[in-house]
Short mmCIF file of C-alpha atoms and ligand atoms in Angstrom, two decimals:
data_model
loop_
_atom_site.label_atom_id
_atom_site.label_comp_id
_atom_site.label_asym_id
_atom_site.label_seq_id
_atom_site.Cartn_x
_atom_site.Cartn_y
_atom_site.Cartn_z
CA UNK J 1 -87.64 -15.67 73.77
CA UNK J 2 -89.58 -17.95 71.60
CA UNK J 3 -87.74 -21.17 71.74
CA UNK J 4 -87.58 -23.75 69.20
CA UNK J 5 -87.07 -27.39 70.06
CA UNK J 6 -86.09 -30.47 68.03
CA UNK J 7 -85.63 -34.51 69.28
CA UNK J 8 -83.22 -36.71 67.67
CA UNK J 9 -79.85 -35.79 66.26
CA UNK J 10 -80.38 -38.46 63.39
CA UNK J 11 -80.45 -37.19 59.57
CA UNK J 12 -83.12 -35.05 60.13
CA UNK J 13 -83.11 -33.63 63.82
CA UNK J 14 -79.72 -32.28 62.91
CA UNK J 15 -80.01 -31.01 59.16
CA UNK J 16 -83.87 -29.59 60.89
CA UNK J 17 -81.31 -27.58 63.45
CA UNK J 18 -78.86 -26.64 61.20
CA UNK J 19 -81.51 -25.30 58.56
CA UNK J 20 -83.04 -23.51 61.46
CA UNK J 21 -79.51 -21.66 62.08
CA UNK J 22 -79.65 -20.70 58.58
CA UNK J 23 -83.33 -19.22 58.38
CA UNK J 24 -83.57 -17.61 61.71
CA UNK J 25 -82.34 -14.02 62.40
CA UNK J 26 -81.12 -13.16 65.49
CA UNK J 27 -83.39 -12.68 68.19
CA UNK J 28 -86.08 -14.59 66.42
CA UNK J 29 -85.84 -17.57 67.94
CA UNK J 30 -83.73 -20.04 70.26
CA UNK J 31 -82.55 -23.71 68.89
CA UNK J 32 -82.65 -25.84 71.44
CA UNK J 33 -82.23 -29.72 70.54
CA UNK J 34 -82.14 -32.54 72.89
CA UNK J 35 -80.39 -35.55 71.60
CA UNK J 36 -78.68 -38.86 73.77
CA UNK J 37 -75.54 -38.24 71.75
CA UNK J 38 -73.57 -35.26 70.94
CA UNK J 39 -73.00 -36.45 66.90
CA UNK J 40 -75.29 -37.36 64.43
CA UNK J 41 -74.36 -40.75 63.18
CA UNK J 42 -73.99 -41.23 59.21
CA UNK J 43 -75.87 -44.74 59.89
CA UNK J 44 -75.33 -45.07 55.76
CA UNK J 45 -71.55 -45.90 56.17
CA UNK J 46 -71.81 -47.94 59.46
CA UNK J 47 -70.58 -50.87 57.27
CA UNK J 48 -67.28 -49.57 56.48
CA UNK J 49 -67.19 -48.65 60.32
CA UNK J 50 -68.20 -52.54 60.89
CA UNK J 51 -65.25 -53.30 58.41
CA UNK J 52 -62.48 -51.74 60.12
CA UNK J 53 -62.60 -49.47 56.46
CA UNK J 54 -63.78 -45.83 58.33
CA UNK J 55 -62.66 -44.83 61.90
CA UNK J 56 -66.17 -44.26 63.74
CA UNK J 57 -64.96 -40.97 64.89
CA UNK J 58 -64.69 -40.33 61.27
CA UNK J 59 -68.26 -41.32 60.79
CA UNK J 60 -69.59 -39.00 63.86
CA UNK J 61 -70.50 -35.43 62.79
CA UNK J 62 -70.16 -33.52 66.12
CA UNK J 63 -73.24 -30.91 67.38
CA UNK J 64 -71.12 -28.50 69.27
CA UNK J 65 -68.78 -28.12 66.50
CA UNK J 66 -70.86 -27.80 64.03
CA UNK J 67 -74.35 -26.82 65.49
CA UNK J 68 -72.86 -23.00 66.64
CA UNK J 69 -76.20 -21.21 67.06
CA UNK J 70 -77.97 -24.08 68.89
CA UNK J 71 -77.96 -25.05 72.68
CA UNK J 72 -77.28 -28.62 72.58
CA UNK J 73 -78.68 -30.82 75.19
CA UNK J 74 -77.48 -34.45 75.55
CA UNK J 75 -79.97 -36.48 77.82
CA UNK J 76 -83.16 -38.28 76.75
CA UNK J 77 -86.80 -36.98 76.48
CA UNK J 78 -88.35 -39.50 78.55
CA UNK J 79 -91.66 -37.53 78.15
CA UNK J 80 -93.76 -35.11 76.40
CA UNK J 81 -96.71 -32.65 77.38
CA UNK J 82 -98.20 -31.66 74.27
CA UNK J 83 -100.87 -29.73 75.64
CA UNK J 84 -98.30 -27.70 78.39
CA UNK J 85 -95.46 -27.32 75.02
CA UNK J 86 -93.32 -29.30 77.82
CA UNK J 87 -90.32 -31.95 77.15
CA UNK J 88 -89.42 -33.78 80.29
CA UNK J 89 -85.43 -34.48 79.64
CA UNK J 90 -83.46 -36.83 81.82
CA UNK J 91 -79.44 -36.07 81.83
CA UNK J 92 -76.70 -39.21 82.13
CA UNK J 93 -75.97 -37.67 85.76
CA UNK J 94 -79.77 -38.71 86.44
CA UNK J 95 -81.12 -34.99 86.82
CA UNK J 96 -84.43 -34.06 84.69
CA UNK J 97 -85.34 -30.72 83.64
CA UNK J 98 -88.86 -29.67 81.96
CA UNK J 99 -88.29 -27.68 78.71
CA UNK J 100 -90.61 -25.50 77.42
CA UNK J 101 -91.06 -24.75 73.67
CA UNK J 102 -93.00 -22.69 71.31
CA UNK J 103 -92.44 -25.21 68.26
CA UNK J 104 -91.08 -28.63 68.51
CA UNK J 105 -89.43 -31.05 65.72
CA UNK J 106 -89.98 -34.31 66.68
CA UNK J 107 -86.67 -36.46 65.24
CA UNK J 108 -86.20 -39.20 67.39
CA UNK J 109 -85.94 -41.92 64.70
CA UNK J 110 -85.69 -45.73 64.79
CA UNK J 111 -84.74 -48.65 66.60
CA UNK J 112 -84.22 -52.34 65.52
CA UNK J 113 -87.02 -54.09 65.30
CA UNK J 114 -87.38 -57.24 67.70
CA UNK J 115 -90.23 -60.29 67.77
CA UNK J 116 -91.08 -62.35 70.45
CA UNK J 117 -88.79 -65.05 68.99
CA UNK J 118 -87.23 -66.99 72.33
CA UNK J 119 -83.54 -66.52 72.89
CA UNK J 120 -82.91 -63.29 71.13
CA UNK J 121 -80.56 -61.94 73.31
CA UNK J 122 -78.21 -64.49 72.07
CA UNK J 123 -78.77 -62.16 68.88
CA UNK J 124 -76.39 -59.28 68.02
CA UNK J 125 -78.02 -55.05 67.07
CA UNK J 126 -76.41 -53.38 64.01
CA UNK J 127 -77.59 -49.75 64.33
CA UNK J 128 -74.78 -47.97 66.06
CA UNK J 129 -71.03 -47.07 65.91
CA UNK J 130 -70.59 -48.76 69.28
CA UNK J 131 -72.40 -51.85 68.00
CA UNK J 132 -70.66 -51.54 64.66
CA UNK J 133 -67.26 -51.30 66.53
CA UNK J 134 -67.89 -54.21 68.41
CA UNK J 135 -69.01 -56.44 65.38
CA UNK J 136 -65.55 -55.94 63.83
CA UNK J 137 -63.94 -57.09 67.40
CA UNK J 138 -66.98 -59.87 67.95
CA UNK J 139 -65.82 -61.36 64.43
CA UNK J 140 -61.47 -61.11 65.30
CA UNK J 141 -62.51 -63.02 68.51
CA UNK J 142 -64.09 -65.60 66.68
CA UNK J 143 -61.56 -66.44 64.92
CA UNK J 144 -58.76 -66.42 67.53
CA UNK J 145 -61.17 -69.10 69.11
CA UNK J 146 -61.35 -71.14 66.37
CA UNK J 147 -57.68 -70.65 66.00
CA UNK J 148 -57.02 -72.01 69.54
CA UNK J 149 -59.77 -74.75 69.69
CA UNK J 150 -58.53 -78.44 68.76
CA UNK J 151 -62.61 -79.63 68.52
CA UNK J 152 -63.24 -79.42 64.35
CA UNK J 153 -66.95 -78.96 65.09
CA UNK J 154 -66.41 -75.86 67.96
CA UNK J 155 -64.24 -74.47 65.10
CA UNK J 156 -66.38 -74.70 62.48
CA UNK J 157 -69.36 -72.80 64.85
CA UNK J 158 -67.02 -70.16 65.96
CA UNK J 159 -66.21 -69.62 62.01
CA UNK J 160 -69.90 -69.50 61.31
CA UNK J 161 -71.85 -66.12 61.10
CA UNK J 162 -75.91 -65.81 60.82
CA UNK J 163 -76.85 -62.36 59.25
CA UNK J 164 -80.85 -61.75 60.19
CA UNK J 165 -82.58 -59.45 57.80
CA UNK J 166 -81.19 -58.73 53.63
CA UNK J 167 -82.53 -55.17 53.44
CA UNK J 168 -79.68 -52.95 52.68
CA UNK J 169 -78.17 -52.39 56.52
CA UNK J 170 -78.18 -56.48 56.46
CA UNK J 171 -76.93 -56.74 53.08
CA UNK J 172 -74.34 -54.26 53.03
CA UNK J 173 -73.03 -55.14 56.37
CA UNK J 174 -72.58 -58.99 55.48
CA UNK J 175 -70.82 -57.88 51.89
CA UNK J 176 -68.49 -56.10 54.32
CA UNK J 177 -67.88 -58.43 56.88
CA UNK J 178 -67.29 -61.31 54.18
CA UNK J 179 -63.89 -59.48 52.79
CA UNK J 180 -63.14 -58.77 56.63
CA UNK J 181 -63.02 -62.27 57.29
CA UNK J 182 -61.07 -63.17 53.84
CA UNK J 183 -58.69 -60.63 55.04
CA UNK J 184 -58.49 -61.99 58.75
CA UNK J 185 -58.14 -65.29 57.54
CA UNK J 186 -53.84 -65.74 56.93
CA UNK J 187 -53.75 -64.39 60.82
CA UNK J 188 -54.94 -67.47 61.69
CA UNK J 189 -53.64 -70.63 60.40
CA UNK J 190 -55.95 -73.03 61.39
CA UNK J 191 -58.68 -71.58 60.25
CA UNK J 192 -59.60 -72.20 56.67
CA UNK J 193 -62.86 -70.46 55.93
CA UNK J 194 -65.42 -68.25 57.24
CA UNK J 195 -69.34 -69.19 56.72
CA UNK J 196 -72.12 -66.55 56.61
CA UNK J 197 -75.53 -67.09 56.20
CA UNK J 198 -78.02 -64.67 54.67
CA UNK J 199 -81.62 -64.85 55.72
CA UNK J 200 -85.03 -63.12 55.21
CA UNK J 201 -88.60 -63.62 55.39
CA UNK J 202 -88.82 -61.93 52.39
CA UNK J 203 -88.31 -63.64 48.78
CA UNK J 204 -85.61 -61.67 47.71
CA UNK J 205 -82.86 -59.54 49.23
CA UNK J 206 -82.56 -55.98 48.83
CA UNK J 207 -86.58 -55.48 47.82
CA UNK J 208 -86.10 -51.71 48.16
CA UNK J 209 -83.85 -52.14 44.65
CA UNK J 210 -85.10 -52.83 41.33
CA UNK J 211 -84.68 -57.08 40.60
CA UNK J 212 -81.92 -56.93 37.91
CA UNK J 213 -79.59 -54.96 40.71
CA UNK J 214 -80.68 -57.27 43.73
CA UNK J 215 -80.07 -60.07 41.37
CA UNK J 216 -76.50 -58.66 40.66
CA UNK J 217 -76.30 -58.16 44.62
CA UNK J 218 -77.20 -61.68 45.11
CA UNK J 219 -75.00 -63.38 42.56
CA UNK J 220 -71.78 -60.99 43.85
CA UNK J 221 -72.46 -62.30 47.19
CA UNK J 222 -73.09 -65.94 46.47
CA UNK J 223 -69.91 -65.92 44.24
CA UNK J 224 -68.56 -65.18 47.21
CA UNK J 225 -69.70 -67.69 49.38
CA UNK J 226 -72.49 -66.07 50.87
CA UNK J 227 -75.12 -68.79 51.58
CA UNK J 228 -78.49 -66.66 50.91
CA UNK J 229 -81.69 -68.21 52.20
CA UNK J 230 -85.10 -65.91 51.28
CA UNK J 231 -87.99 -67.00 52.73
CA UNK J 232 -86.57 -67.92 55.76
CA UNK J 233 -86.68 -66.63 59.95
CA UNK J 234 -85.04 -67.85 63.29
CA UNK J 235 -87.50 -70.27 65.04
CA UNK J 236 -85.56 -69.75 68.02
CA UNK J 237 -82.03 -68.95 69.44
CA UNK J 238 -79.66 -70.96 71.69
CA UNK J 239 -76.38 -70.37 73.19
CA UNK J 240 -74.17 -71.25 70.57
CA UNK J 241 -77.45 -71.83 68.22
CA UNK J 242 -79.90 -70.92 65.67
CA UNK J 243 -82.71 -73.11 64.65
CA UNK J 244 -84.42 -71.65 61.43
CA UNK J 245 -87.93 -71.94 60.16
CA UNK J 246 -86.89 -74.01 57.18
CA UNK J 247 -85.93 -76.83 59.58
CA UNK J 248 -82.03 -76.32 59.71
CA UNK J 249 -79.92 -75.89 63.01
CA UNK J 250 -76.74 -73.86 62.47
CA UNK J 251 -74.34 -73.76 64.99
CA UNK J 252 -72.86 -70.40 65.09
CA UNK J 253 -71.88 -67.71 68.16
CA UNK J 254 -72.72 -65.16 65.52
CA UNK J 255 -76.34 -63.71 65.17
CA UNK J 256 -76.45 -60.34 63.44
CA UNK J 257 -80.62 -58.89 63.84
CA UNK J 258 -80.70 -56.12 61.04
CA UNK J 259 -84.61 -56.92 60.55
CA UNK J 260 -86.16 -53.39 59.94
CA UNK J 261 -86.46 -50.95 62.51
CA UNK J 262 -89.45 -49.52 64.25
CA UNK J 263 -90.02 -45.45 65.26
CA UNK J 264 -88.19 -45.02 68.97
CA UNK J 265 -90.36 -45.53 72.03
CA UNK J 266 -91.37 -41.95 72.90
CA UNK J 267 -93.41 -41.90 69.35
CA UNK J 268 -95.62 -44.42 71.35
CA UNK J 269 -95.70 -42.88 74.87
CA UNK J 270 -97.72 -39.86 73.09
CA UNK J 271 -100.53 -41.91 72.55
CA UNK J 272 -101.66 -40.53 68.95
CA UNK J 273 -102.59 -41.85 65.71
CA UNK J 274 -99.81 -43.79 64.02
CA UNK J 275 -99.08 -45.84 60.62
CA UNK J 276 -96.87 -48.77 61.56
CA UNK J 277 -95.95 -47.91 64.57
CA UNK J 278 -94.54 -43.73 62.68
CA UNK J 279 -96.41 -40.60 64.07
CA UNK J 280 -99.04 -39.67 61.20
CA UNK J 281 -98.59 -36.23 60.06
CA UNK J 282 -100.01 -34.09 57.46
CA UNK J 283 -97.92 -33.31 54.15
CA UNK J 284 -96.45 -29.80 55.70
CA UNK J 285 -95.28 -32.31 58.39
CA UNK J 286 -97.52 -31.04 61.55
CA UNK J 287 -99.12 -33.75 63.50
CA UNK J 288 -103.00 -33.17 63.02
CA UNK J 289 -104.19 -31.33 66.26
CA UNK J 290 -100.93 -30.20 67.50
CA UNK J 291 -99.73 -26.82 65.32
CA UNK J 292 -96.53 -25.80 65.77
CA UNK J 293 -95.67 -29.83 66.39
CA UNK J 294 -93.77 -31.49 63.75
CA UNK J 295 -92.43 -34.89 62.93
CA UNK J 296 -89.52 -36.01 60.76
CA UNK J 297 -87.82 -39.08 59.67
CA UNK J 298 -87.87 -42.23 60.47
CA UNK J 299 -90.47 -41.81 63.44
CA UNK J 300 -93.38 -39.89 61.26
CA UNK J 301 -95.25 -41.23 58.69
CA UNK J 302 -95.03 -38.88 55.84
CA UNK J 303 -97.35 -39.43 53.07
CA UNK J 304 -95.57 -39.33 49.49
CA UNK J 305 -96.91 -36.57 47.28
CA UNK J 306 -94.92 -38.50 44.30
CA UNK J 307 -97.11 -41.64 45.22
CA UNK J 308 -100.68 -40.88 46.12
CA UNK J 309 -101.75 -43.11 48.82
CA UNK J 310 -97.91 -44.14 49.94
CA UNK J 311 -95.68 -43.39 52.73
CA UNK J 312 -92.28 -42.05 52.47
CA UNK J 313 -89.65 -44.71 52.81
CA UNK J 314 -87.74 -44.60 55.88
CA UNK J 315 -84.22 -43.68 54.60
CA UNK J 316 -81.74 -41.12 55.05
CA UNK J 317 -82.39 -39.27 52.15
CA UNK J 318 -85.97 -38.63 53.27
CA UNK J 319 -85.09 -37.92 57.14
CA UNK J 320 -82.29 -35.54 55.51
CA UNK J 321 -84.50 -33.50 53.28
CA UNK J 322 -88.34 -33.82 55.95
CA UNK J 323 -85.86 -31.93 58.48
CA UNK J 324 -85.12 -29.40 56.24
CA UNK J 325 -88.62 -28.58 55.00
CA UNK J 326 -89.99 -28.93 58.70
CA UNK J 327 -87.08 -26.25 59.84
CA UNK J 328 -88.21 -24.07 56.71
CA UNK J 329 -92.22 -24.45 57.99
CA UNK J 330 -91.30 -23.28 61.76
CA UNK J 331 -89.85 -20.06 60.74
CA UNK J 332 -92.79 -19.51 58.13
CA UNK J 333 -95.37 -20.38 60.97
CA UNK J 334 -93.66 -17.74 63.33
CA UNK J 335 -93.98 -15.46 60.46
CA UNK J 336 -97.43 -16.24 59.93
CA UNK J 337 -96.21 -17.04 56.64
CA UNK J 338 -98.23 -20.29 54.56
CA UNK J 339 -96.42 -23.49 55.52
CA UNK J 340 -95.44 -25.57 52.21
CA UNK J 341 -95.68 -29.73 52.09
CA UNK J 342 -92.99 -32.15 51.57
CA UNK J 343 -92.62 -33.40 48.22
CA UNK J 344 -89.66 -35.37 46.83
CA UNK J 345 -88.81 -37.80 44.30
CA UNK J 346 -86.83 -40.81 45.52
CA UNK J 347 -83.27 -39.92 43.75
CA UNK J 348 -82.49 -44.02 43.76
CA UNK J 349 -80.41 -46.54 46.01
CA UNK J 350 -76.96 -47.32 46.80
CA UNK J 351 -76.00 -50.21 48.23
CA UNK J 352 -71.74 -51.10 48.57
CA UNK J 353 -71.59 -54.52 48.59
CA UNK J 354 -67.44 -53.97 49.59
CA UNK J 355 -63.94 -54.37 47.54
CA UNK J 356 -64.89 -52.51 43.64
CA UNK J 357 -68.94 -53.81 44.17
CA UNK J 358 -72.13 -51.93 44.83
CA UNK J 359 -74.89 -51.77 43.40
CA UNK J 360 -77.01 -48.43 42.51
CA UNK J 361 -80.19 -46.78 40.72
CA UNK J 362 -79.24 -43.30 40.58
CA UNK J 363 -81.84 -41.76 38.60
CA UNK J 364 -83.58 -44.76 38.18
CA UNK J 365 -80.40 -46.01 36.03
CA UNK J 366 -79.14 -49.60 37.14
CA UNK J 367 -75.91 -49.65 37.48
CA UNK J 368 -73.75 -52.31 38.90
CA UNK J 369 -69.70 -52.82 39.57
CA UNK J 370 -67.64 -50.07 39.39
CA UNK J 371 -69.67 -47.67 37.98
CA UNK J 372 -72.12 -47.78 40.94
CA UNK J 373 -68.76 -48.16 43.35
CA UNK J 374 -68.19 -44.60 42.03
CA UNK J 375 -71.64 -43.13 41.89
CA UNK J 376 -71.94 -44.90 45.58
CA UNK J 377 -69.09 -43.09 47.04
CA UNK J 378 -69.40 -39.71 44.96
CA UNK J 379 -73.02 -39.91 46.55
CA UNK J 380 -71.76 -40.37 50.52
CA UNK J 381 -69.03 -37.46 50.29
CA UNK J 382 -71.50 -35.34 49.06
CA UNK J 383 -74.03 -36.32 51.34
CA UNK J 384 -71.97 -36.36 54.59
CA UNK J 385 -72.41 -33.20 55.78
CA UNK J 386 -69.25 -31.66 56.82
CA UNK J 387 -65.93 -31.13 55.17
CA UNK J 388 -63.96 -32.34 57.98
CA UNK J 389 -65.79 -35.82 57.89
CA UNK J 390 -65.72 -35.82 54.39
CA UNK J 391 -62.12 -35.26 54.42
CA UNK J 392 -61.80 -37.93 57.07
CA UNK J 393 -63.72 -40.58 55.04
CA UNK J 394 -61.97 -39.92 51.87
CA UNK J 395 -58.75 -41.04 53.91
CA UNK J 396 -59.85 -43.68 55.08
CA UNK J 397 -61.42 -45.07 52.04
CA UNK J 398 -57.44 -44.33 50.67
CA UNK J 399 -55.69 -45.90 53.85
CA UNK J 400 -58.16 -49.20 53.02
CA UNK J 401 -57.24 -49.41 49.63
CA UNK J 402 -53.10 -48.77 49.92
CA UNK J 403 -52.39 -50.77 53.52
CA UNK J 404 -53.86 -53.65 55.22
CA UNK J 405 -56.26 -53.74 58.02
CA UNK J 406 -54.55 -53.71 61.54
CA UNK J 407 -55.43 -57.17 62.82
CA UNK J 408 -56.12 -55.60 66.29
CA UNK J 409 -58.96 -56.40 68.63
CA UNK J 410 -59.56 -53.19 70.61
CA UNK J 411 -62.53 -54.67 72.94
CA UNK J 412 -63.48 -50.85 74.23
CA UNK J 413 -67.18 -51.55 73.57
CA UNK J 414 -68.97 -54.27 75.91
CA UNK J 415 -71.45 -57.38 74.94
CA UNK J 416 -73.67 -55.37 76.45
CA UNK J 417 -73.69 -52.49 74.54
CA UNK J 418 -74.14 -55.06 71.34
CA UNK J 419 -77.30 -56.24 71.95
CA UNK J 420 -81.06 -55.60 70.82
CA UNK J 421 -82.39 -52.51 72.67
CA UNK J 422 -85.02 -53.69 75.63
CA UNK J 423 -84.03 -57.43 75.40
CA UNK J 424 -80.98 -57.59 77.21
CA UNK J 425 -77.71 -60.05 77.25
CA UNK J 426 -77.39 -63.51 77.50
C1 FAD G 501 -76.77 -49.94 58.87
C2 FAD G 501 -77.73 -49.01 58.20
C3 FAD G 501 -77.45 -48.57 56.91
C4 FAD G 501 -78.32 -47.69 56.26
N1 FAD G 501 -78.01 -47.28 55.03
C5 FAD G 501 -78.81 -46.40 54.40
C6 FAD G 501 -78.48 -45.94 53.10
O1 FAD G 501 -77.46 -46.32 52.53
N2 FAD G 501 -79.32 -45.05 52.52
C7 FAD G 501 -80.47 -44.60 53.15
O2 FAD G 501 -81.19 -43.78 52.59
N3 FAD G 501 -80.80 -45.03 54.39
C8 FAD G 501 -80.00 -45.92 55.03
N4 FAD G 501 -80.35 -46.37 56.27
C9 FAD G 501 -81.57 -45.84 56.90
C10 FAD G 501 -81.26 -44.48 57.52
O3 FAD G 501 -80.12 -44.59 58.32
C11 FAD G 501 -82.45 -43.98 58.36
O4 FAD G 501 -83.57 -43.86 57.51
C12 FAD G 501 -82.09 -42.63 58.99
O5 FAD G 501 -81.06 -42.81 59.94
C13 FAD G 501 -83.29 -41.98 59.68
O6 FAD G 501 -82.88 -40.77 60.21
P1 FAD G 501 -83.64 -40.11 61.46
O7 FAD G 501 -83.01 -38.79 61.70
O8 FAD G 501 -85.11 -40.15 61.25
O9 FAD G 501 -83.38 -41.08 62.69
P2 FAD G 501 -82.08 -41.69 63.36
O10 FAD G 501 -80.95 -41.76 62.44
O11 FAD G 501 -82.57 -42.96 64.01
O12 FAD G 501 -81.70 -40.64 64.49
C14 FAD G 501 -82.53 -40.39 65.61
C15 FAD G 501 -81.69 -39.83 66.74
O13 FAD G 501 -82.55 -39.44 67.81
C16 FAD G 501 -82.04 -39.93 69.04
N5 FAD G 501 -83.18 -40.14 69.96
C17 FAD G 501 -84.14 -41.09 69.87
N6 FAD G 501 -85.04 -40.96 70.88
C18 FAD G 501 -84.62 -39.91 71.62
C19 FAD G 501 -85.12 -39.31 72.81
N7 FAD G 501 -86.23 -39.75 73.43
N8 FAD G 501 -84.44 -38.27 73.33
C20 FAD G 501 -83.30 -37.81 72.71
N9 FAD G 501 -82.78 -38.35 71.58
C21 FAD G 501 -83.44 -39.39 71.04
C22 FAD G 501 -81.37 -41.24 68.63
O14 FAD G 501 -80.42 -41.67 69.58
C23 FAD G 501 -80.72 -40.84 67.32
O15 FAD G 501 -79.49 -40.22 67.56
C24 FAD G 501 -79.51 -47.25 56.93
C25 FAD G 501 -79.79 -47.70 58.23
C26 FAD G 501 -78.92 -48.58 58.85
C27 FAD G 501 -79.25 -49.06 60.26
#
């Protein structure tokens, strides 16, 4: 049987298999699709999951339930043949099998980005629920330190928090974390504030909004306390601290790295043409010299139609909607049927900056406060794709707004776990 393989269970590896289920009638075709977990993550709200607000189960869509007509696979393609239409998969009990496929959708996504800046595995990754998880218990522990310690200074490090990167995982996850703390803060008597620190290369935060909404971003958060500092990177990184470019030394157990991602390893092993570090494809998403092979998401670099001579952004809504259109182009080119490009028109930003706040351009309207608090959470329960989860979140978001947060420090994940991919722990 002609068998169909996708990479990644991100955004668009799983809405590619799930459109595939749709098109294909039976018999066609077989969906297979590798992925190293059995959920796709909805990386948007990892935040909330950060903030104690959304259980990460609740924020986990799982494959087998939901993915009926497709043979799931969990391991990790640690290679690719492109010429022998072989995936070389290796399974967590250490076995490898060789897949062949007819027509692949490659999905694999992102992974923090990391410079050669010394001492960054004293730095913390934001990019999944395990890492989001441990955050929220990172930040408890913290403060039961400072609680405990009778040194002012040690107290006032353990109470200080360094957030790397103000695009919108950095920015939304610091807006978060902020009201976490306020809300931690009567648990602990001794403990009278919480400092975070915003910083960026960049000379604004948020850049992917329009300026009057990152400006409303930016005064929220500094109303808050939030010390922002654009223009501004880690020299280098020392147990217990940061030295930044501007010349400051901060003393802080806390670094958060949320500066931009780059397209997983394997996009690199295959040794083709690429556009900042993403696999260049043509506009029906096939990677030139390869037909049948496609390339989604955050790993491909898919030129937008709406802006000649621009990529599309890497962002969910993008990953969501190349999956689909790649799906739709591997039953056409089975069919012998003409395959049709990607084309779509960003449909604008949200970005919840916690509490009633976000910030939004739906449309290309600006809207900040409640207004975009609404359109940002009308947006995810639409977006998330199943009932159940939606169901799930819209609890949670209830539970977070009628009862307080638990106070409890679960420790399941490990410091390992927590930091940057490929540069190890402390
Ligand atoms: C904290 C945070 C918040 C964000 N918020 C927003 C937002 O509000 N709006 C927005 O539009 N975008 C947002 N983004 C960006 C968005 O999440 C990404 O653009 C999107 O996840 C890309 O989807 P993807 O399917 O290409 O890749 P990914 O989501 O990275 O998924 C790829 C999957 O493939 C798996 N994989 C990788 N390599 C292999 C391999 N070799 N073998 C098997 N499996 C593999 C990975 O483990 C992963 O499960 C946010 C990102 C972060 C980190």
């Amino acid at each position: 049987m002609t068998v169909v393989l996708v990479i990644g269970s991100g955004y668009a590896g799983f809405e590619a298999a799930r459109k595939l289920e749709k098109l294909l009638v039976p018999g066609e075709a077989e969906v297979v699709l590798i992925s190293d977990v059995d959920h796709l993550d909805y990386v948007s709200l990892l935040p909330e999951v950060a903030a104690g607000v959304i259980d990460p189960r609740h924020n986990a869509v799982s494959l087998h339930r939901t993915l009926r007509k497709t043979r799931v696979l969990l391991g990790t393609v640690a290679r690719l043949d492109l010429t022998a239409r072989k995936a070389f998969c290796q399974h967590r009990d250490g076995t490898e099998r060789a897949l062949s496929y007819d027509r692949l959708i490659l999905a694999p996504g992102s992974v923090p980005k990391t410079f050669p800046t010394p001492g960054l595995e004293h730095a913390f990754a934001f990019r999944t629920l395990a890492q989001a998880v441990y955050l929220r218990d990172h930040l408890q522990n913290q403060l039961e330190i400072a609680d405990a310690t009778d040194d002012p200074a040690e107290r006032e490090a353990y109470c200080t928090c360094l957030v790397v990167g103000a695009g919108y995982s950095g920015t939304e996850f610091v807006a978060q974390m902020q009201l976490v703390a306020a809300r931690m803060l009567p648990l602990f008597p001794r403990v009278t504030s919480v400092r975070w620190v915003l910083i960026d290369a960049a000379p604004r935060i948020l850049p992917e909004l329009d300026r009057r909404l990152g400006e409303h971003a930016t005064k929220r958060l500094a109303d808050r306390g939030l010390g922002i500092r654009p223009e501004t990177t880690v020299d280098r990184l020392e147990p217990g601290r940061a030295v930044l470019s501007d010349g400051t030394t901060l003393a802080t157990h806390t670094v958060v790295w949320t500066a931009g991602v780059t397209p997983a390893p394997l996009i690199a092993s295959l040794d083709l043409p690429t556009t900042a570090g993403r696999l260049e494809v043509t506009p029906d998403l096939q990677v030139p010299g390869h037909p049948g092979v496609f390339a989604v998401g955050d790993a491909a670099a898919v030129p937008d139609l709406t802006k000649p001579g621009k990529l599309c952004g890497a962002t969910a809504q993008h990953a969501t909607r190349q999956g689909k259109r790649a799906a739709a182009n591997v039953v056409a080119s089975l069919r012998g049927e003409p395959l049709r490009n990607y084309r779509h028109r960003d449909l604008g930003f949200v970005v919840d900056l916690g509490g009633l706040d976000a910030a939004a351009n739906p449309l290309g309207i600006p809207l900040s406060g409640l207004p975009a608090k609404v359109v940002t959470r009308g947006y995810h329960l639409l977006a998330i794709p199943t009932m159940a989860n939606k169901v799930r979140v819209a609890v949670d978001w209830t539970l977070a707004a009628l009862i307080q947060d638990q106070g409890v420090r679960l420790g399941f994940v490990t410091d390992q776990e927590a930091r940057l991919p490929g540069v190890g722990s402390p």
